[in-house]
mmCIF file of C-alpha atoms in Angstrom:
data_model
loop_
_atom_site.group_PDB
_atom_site.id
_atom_site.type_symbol
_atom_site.label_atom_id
_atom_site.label_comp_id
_atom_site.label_asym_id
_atom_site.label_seq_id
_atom_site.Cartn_x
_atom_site.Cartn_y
_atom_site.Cartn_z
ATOM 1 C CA UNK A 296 40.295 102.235 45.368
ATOM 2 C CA UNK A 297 38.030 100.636 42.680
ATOM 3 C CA UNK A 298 35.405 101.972 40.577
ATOM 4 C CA UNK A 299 33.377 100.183 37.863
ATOM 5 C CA UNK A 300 32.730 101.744 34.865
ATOM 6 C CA UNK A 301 31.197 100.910 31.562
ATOM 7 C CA UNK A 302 32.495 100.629 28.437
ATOM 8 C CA UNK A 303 30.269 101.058 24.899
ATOM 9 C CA UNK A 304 31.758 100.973 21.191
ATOM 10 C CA UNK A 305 29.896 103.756 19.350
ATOM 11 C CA UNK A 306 30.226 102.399 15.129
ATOM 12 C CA UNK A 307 30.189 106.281 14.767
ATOM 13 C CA UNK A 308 33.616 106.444 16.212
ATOM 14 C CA UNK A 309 35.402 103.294 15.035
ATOM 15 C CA UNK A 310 37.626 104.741 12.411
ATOM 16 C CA UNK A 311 41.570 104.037 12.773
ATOM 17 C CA UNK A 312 43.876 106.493 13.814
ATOM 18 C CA UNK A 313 47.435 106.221 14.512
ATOM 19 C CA UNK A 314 49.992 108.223 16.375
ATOM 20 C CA UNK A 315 53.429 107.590 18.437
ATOM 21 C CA UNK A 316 51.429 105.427 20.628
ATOM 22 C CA UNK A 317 48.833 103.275 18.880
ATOM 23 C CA UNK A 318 46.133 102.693 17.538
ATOM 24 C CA UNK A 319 41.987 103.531 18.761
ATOM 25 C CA UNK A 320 39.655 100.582 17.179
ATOM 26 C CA UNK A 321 35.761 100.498 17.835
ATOM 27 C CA UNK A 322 34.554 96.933 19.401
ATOM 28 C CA UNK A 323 31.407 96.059 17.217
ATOM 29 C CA UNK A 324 29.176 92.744 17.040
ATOM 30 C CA UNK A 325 28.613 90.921 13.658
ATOM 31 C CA UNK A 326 25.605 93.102 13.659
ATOM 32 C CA UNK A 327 27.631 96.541 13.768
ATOM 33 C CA UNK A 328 25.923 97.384 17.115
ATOM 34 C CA UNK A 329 27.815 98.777 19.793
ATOM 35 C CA UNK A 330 29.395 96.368 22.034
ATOM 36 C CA UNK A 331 28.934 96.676 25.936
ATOM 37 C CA UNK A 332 32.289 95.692 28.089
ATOM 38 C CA UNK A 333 32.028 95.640 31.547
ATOM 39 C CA UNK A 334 35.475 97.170 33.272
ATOM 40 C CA UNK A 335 37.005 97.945 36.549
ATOM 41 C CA UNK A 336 39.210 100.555 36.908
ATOM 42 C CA UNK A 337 41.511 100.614 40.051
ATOM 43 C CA UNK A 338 42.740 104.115 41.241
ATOM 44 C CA UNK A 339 46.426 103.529 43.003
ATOM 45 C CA UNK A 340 49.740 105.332 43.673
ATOM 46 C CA UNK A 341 51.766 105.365 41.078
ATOM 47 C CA UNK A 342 55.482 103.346 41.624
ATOM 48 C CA UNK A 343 58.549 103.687 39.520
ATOM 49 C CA UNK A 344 57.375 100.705 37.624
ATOM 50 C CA UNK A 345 54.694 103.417 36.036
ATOM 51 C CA UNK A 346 57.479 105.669 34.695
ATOM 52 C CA UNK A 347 56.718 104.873 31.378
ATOM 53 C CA UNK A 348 53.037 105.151 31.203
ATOM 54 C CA UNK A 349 53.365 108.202 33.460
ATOM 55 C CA UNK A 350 55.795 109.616 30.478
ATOM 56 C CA UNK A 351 53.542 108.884 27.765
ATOM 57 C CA UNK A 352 50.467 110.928 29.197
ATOM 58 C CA UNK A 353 52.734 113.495 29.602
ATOM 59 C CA UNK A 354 54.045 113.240 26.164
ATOM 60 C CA UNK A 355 50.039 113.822 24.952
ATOM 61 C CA UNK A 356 50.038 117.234 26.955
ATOM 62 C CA UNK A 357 53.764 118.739 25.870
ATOM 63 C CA UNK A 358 53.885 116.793 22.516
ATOM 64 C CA UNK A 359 57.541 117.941 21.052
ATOM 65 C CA UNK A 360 57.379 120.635 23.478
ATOM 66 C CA UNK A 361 61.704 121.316 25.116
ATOM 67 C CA UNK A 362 59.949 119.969 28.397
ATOM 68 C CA UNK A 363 62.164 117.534 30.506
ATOM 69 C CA UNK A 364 59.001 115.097 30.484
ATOM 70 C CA UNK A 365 61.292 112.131 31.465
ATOM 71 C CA UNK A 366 62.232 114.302 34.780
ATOM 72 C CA UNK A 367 58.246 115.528 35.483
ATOM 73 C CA UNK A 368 57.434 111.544 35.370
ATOM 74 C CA UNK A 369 60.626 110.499 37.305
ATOM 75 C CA UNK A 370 59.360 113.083 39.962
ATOM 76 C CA UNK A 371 56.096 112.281 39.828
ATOM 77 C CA UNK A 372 56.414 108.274 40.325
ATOM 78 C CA UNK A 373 58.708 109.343 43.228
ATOM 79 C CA UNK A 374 56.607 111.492 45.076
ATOM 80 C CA UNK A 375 53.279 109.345 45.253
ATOM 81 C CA UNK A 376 51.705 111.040 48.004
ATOM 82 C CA UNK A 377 49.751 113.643 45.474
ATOM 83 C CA UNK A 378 49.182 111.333 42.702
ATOM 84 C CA UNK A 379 46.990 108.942 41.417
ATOM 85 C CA UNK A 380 47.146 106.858 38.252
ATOM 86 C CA UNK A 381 44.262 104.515 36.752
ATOM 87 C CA UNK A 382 45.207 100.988 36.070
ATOM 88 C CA UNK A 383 42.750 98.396 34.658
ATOM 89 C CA UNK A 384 41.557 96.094 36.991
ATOM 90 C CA UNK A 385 42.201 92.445 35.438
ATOM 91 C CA UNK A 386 39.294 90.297 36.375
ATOM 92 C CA UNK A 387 40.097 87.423 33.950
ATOM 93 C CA UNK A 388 38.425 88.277 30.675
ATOM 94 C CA UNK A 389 40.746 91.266 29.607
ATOM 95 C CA UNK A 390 42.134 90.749 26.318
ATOM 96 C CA UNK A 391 45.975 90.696 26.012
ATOM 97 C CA UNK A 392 46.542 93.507 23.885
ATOM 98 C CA UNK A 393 47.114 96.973 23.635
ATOM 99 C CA UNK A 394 44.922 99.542 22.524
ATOM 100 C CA UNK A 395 45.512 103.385 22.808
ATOM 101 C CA UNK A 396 44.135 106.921 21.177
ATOM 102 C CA UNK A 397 45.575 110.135 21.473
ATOM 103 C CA UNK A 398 44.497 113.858 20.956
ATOM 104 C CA UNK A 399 44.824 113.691 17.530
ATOM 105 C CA UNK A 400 42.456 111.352 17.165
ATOM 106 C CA UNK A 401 39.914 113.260 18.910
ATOM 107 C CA UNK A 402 40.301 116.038 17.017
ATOM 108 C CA UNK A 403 39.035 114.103 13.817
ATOM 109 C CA UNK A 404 36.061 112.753 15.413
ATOM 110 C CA UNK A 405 33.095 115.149 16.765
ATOM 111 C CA UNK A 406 31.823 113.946 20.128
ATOM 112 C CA UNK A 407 28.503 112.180 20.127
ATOM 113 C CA UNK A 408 27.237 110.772 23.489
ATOM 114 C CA UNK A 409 28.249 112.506 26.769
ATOM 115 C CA UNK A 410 31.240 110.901 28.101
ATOM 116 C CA UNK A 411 30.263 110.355 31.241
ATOM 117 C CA UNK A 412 27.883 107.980 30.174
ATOM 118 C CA UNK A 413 30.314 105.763 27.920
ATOM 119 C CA UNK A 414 33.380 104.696 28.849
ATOM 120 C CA UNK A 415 36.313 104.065 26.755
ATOM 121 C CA UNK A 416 36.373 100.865 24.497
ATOM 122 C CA UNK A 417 40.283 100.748 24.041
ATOM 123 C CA UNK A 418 40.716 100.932 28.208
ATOM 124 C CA UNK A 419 38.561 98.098 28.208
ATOM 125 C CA UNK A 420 39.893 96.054 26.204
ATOM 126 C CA UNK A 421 43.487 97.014 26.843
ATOM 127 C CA UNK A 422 44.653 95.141 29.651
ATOM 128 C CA UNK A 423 47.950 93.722 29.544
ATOM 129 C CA UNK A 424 49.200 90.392 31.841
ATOM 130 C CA UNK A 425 51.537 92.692 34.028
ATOM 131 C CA UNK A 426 48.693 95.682 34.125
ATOM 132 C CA UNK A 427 51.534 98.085 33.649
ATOM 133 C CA UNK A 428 49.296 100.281 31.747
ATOM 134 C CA UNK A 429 48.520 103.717 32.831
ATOM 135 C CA UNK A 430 45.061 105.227 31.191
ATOM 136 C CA UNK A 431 44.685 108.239 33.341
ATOM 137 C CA UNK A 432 47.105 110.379 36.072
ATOM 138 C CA UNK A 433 46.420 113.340 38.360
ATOM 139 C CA UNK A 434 49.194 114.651 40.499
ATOM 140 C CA UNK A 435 49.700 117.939 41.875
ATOM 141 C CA UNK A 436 53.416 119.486 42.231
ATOM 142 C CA UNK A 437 54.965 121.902 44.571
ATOM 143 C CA UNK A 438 56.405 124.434 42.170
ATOM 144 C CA UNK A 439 56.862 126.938 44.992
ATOM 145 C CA UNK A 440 59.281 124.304 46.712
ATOM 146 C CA UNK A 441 60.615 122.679 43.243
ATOM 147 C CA UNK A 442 61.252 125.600 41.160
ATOM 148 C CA UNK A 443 64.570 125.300 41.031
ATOM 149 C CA UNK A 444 64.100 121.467 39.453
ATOM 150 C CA UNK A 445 65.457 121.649 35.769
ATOM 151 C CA UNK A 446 62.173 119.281 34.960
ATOM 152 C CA UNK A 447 60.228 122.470 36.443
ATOM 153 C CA UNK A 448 62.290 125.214 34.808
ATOM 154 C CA UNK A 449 61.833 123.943 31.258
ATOM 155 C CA UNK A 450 57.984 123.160 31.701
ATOM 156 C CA UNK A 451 57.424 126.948 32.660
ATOM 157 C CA UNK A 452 60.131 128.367 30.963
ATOM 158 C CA UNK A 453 57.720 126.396 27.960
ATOM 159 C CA UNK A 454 54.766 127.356 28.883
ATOM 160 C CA UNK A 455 55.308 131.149 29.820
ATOM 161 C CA UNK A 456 57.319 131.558 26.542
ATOM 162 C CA UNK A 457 54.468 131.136 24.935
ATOM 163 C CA UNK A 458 52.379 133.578 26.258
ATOM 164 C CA UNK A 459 51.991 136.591 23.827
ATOM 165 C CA UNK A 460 50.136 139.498 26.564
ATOM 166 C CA UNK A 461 53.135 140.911 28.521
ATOM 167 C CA UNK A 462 50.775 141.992 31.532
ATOM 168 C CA UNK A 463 49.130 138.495 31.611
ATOM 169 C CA UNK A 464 52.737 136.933 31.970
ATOM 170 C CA UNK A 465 54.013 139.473 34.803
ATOM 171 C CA UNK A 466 51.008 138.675 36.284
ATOM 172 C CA UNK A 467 51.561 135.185 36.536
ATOM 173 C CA UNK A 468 55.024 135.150 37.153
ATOM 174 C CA UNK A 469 54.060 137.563 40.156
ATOM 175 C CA UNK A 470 51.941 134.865 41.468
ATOM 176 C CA UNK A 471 55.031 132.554 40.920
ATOM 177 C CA UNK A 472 57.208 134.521 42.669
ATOM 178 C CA UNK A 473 54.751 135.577 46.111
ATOM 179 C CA UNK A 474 51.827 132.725 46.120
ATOM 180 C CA UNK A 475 52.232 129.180 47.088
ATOM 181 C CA UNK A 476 51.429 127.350 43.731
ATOM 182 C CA UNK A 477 50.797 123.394 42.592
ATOM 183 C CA UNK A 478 51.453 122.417 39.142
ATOM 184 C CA UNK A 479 47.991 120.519 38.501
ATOM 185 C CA UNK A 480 48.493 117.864 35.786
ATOM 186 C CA UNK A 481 45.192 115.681 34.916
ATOM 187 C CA UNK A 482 45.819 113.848 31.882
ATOM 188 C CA UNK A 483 44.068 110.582 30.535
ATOM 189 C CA UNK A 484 43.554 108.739 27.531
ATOM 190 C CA UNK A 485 41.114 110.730 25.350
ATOM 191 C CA UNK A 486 38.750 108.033 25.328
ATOM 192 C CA UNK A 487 38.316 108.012 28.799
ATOM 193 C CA UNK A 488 35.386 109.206 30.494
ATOM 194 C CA UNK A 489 35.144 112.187 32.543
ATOM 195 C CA UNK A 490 34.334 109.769 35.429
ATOM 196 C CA UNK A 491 37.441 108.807 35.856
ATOM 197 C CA UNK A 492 38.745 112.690 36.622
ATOM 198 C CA UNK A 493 35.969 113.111 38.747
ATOM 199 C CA UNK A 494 37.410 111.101 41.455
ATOM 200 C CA UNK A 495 40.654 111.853 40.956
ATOM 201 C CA UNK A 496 40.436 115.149 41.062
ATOM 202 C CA UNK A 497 38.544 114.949 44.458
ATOM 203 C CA UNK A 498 41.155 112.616 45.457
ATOM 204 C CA UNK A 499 43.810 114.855 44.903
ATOM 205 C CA UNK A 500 42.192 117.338 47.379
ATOM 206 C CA UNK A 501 41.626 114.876 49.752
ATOM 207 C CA UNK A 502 45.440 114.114 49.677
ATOM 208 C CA UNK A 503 46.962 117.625 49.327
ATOM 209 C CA UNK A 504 45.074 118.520 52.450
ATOM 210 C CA UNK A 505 46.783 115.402 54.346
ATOM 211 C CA UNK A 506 50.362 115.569 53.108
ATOM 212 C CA UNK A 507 50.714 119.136 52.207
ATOM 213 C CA UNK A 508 50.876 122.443 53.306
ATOM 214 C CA UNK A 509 47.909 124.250 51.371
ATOM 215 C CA UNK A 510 47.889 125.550 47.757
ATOM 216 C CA UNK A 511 46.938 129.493 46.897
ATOM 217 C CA UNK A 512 46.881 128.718 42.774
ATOM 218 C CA UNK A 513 47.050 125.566 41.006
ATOM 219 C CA UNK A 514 48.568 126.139 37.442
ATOM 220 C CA UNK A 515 47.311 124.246 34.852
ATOM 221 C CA UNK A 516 47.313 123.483 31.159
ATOM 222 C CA UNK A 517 44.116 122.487 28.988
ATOM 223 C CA UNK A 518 44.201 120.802 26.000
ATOM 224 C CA UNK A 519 41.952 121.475 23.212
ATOM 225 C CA UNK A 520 40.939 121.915 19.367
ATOM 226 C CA UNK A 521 39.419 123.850 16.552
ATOM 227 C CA UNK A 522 36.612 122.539 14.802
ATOM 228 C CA UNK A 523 37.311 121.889 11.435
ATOM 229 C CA UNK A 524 34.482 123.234 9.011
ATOM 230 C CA UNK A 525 33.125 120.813 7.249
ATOM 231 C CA UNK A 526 29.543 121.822 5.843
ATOM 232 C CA UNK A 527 28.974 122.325 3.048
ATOM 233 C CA UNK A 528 26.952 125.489 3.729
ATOM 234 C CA UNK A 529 29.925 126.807 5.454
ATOM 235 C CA UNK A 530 30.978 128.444 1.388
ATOM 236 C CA UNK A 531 32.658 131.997 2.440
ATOM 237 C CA UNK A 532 36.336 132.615 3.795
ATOM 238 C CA UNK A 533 34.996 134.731 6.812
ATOM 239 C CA UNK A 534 32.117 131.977 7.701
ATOM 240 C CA UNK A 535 34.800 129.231 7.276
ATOM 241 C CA UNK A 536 37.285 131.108 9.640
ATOM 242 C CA UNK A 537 34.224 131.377 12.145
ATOM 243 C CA UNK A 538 33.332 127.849 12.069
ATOM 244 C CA UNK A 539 36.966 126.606 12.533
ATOM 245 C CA UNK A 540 37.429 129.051 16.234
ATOM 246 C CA UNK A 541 34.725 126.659 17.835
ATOM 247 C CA UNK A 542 36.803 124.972 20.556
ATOM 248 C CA UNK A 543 36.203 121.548 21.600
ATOM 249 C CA UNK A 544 38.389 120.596 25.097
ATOM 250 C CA UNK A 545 39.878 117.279 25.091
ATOM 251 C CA UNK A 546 39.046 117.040 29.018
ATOM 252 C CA UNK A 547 35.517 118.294 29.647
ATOM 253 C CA UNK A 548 36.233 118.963 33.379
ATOM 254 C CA UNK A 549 38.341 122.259 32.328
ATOM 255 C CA UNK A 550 34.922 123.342 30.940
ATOM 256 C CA UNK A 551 34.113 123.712 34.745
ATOM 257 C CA UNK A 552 37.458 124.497 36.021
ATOM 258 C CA UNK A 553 38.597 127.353 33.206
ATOM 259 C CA UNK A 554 35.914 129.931 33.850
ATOM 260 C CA UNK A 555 37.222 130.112 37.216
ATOM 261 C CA UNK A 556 40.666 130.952 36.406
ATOM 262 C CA UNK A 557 42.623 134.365 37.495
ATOM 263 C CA UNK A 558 44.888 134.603 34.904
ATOM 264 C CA UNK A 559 44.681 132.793 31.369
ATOM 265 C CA UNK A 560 46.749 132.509 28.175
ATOM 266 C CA UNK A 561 46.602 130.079 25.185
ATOM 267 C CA UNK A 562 48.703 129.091 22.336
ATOM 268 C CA UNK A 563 47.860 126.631 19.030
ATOM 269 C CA UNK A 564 50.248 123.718 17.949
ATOM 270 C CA UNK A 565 50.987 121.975 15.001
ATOM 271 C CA UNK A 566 49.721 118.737 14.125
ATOM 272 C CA UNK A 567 52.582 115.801 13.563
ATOM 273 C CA UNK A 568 50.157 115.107 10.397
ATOM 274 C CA UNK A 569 50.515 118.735 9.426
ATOM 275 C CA UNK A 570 46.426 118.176 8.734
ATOM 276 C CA UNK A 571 45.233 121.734 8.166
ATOM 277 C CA UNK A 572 41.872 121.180 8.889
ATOM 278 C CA UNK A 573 42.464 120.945 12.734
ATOM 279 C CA UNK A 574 44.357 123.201 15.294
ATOM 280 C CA UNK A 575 45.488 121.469 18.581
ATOM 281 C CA UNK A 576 44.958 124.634 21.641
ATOM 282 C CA UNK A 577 47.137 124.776 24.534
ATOM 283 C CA UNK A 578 44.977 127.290 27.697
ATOM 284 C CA UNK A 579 47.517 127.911 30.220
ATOM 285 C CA UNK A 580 45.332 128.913 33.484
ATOM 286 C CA UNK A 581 46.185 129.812 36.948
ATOM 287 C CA UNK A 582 43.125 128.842 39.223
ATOM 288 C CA UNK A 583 42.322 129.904 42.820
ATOM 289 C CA UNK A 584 42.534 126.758 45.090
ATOM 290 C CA UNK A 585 39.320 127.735 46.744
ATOM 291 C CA UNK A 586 37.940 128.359 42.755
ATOM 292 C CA UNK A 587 39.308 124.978 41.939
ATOM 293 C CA UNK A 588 37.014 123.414 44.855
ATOM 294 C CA UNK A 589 33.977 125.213 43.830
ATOM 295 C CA UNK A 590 34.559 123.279 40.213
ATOM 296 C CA UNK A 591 35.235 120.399 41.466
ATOM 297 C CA UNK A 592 32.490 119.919 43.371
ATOM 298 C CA UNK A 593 29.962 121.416 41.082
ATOM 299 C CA UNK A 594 31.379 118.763 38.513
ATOM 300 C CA UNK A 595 30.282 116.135 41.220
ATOM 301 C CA UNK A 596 26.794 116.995 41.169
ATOM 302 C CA UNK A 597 26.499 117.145 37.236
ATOM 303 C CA UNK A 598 28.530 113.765 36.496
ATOM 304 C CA UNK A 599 26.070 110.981 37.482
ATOM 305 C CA UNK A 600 27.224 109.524 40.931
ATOM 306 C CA UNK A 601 27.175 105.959 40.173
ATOM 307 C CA UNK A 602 29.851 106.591 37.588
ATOM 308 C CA UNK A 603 32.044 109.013 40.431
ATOM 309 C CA UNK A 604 32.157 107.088 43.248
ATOM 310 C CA UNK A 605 34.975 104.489 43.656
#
């Protein structure tokens, strides 16, 4: 499947940043004005030749979590028939280079123009010769029939050891245990546009009601930030503290999708910068399948459908 999508440079957003993967640099003209780069994405099955780029999204979600990450990716390249990845189409004119952000970077930037309006500069310009690159991934896995998998084990036994509300984690665990349950993993670059998970996320429907037996709960984990307060107004402790608890979710799609959710949980992180200014979130949510639908498709009809559509 193909989908074109457009690409703008915003010279509000064209700091540096740098983290285990790269680096995120605005495109500008000798002018300063934001650059326009035509893209296409193409929406495939991942192979095993995507284990790497599969591994790195997931390394943006679990961070140092003890999460057998190289296992989730070896399973998920493997088992192609409820995944997707995003690849950049090379028509040509791609530059040969490669040009990444991450969540931290997000978290030092405030959003400015919806994102599913602009697409992501550093996709655009990031295609490599062998377009080996992987800028987004949505997969859904079986944990009712691979919960024995160590990969599986350590990414609950993670994520449930985090959760601090005893009830919340029987309850979950209950579900576990009775309900027939999908690990739902959307990750992308964070420069991506929510475009791209529209699709994907409709895809991944489309295939789990072809190749699978049905779903009851998808579990999934959203990642987010504090606000950092900034103003200068902001002066007291207490209006400080209330300024930083505005959360800002790295995927705007769980905006839709959280609300929904039976059973929810979160958790903070620490930055690899150990910047105090900014919190990274972890929400932990278990969602109905027929909830997860309803989200889905009300996304549809808010994203603009040229930019949906492959």
């Amino acid at each position: 499947r193909r989908m074109a999508s457009r690409a703008e440079s915003d010279s509000s957003s064209s700091e540096d940043s740098q983290d285990e993967r790269g680096s995120q640099d605005g495109s500008q003209d000798e002018d300063g004005a934001a650059e326009v780069i035509n893209v296409d994405f193409d929406a495939v099955k991942p192979t095993v030749d995507d284990f790497h780029g599969v591994r790195c999204l997931l390394k943006q979600l679990f961070r140092d979590g003890p999460v057998d990450i190289s296992g989730l990716a070896d399973y998920i390249v493997n088992h192609p028939d409820l995944a997707s990845v995003i690849k950049v189409f090379d028509d040509g004119e791609a530059e040969d280079e490669e040009d990444e952000a991450d969540e931290d970077a997000a978290a030092k930037k405030p959003k400015t123009a919806p994102a599913a309006a602009t697409a992501a500069p550093a996709a655009a310009a990031a295609a490599t010769d062998d377009q080996q690159s992987i800028y987004a991934m949505t997969t859904a896995i079986d944990l009712t029939a691979e919960r024995d998998k160590p990969f599986v084990q350590s990414a609950l036994g993670y994520l449930l050891g985090h959760c601090a509300e005893s009830k919340t984690k029987t309850a979950i665990e209950g579900v576990l245990g009775s309900k027939r349950v999908a690990f739902l993993l959307n990750e992308r670059f964070v420069n991506m546009p929510i475009a791209v998970a529209v699709p994907l996320l409709e895809t991944l429907l489309q295939d789990v009601a072809a190749h699978a037996t049905p779903f009851d709960y998808y579990l999934l984990v959203s990642k987010a930030y504090y606000l950092s307060a900034e103003d200068d107004d902001v002066t007291t402790k207490k209006r400080k503290r209330q300024a930083q608890e505005q959360i800002m979710r790295v995927n705007e799609e769980d905006d839709f999708i959280l609300p929904r959710a039976k059973h929810t949980f979160q958790f903070t992180l620490q930055r690899e910068d150990n910047d105090p200014s900014t919190r990274l979130l972890r929400t932990v949510a278990l969602v109905p399948a027929a909830a997860l639908q309803e989200a889905i498709g009300e996304l549809t009809q808010t994203v603009n459908p040229e930019y949906t559509r492959y």
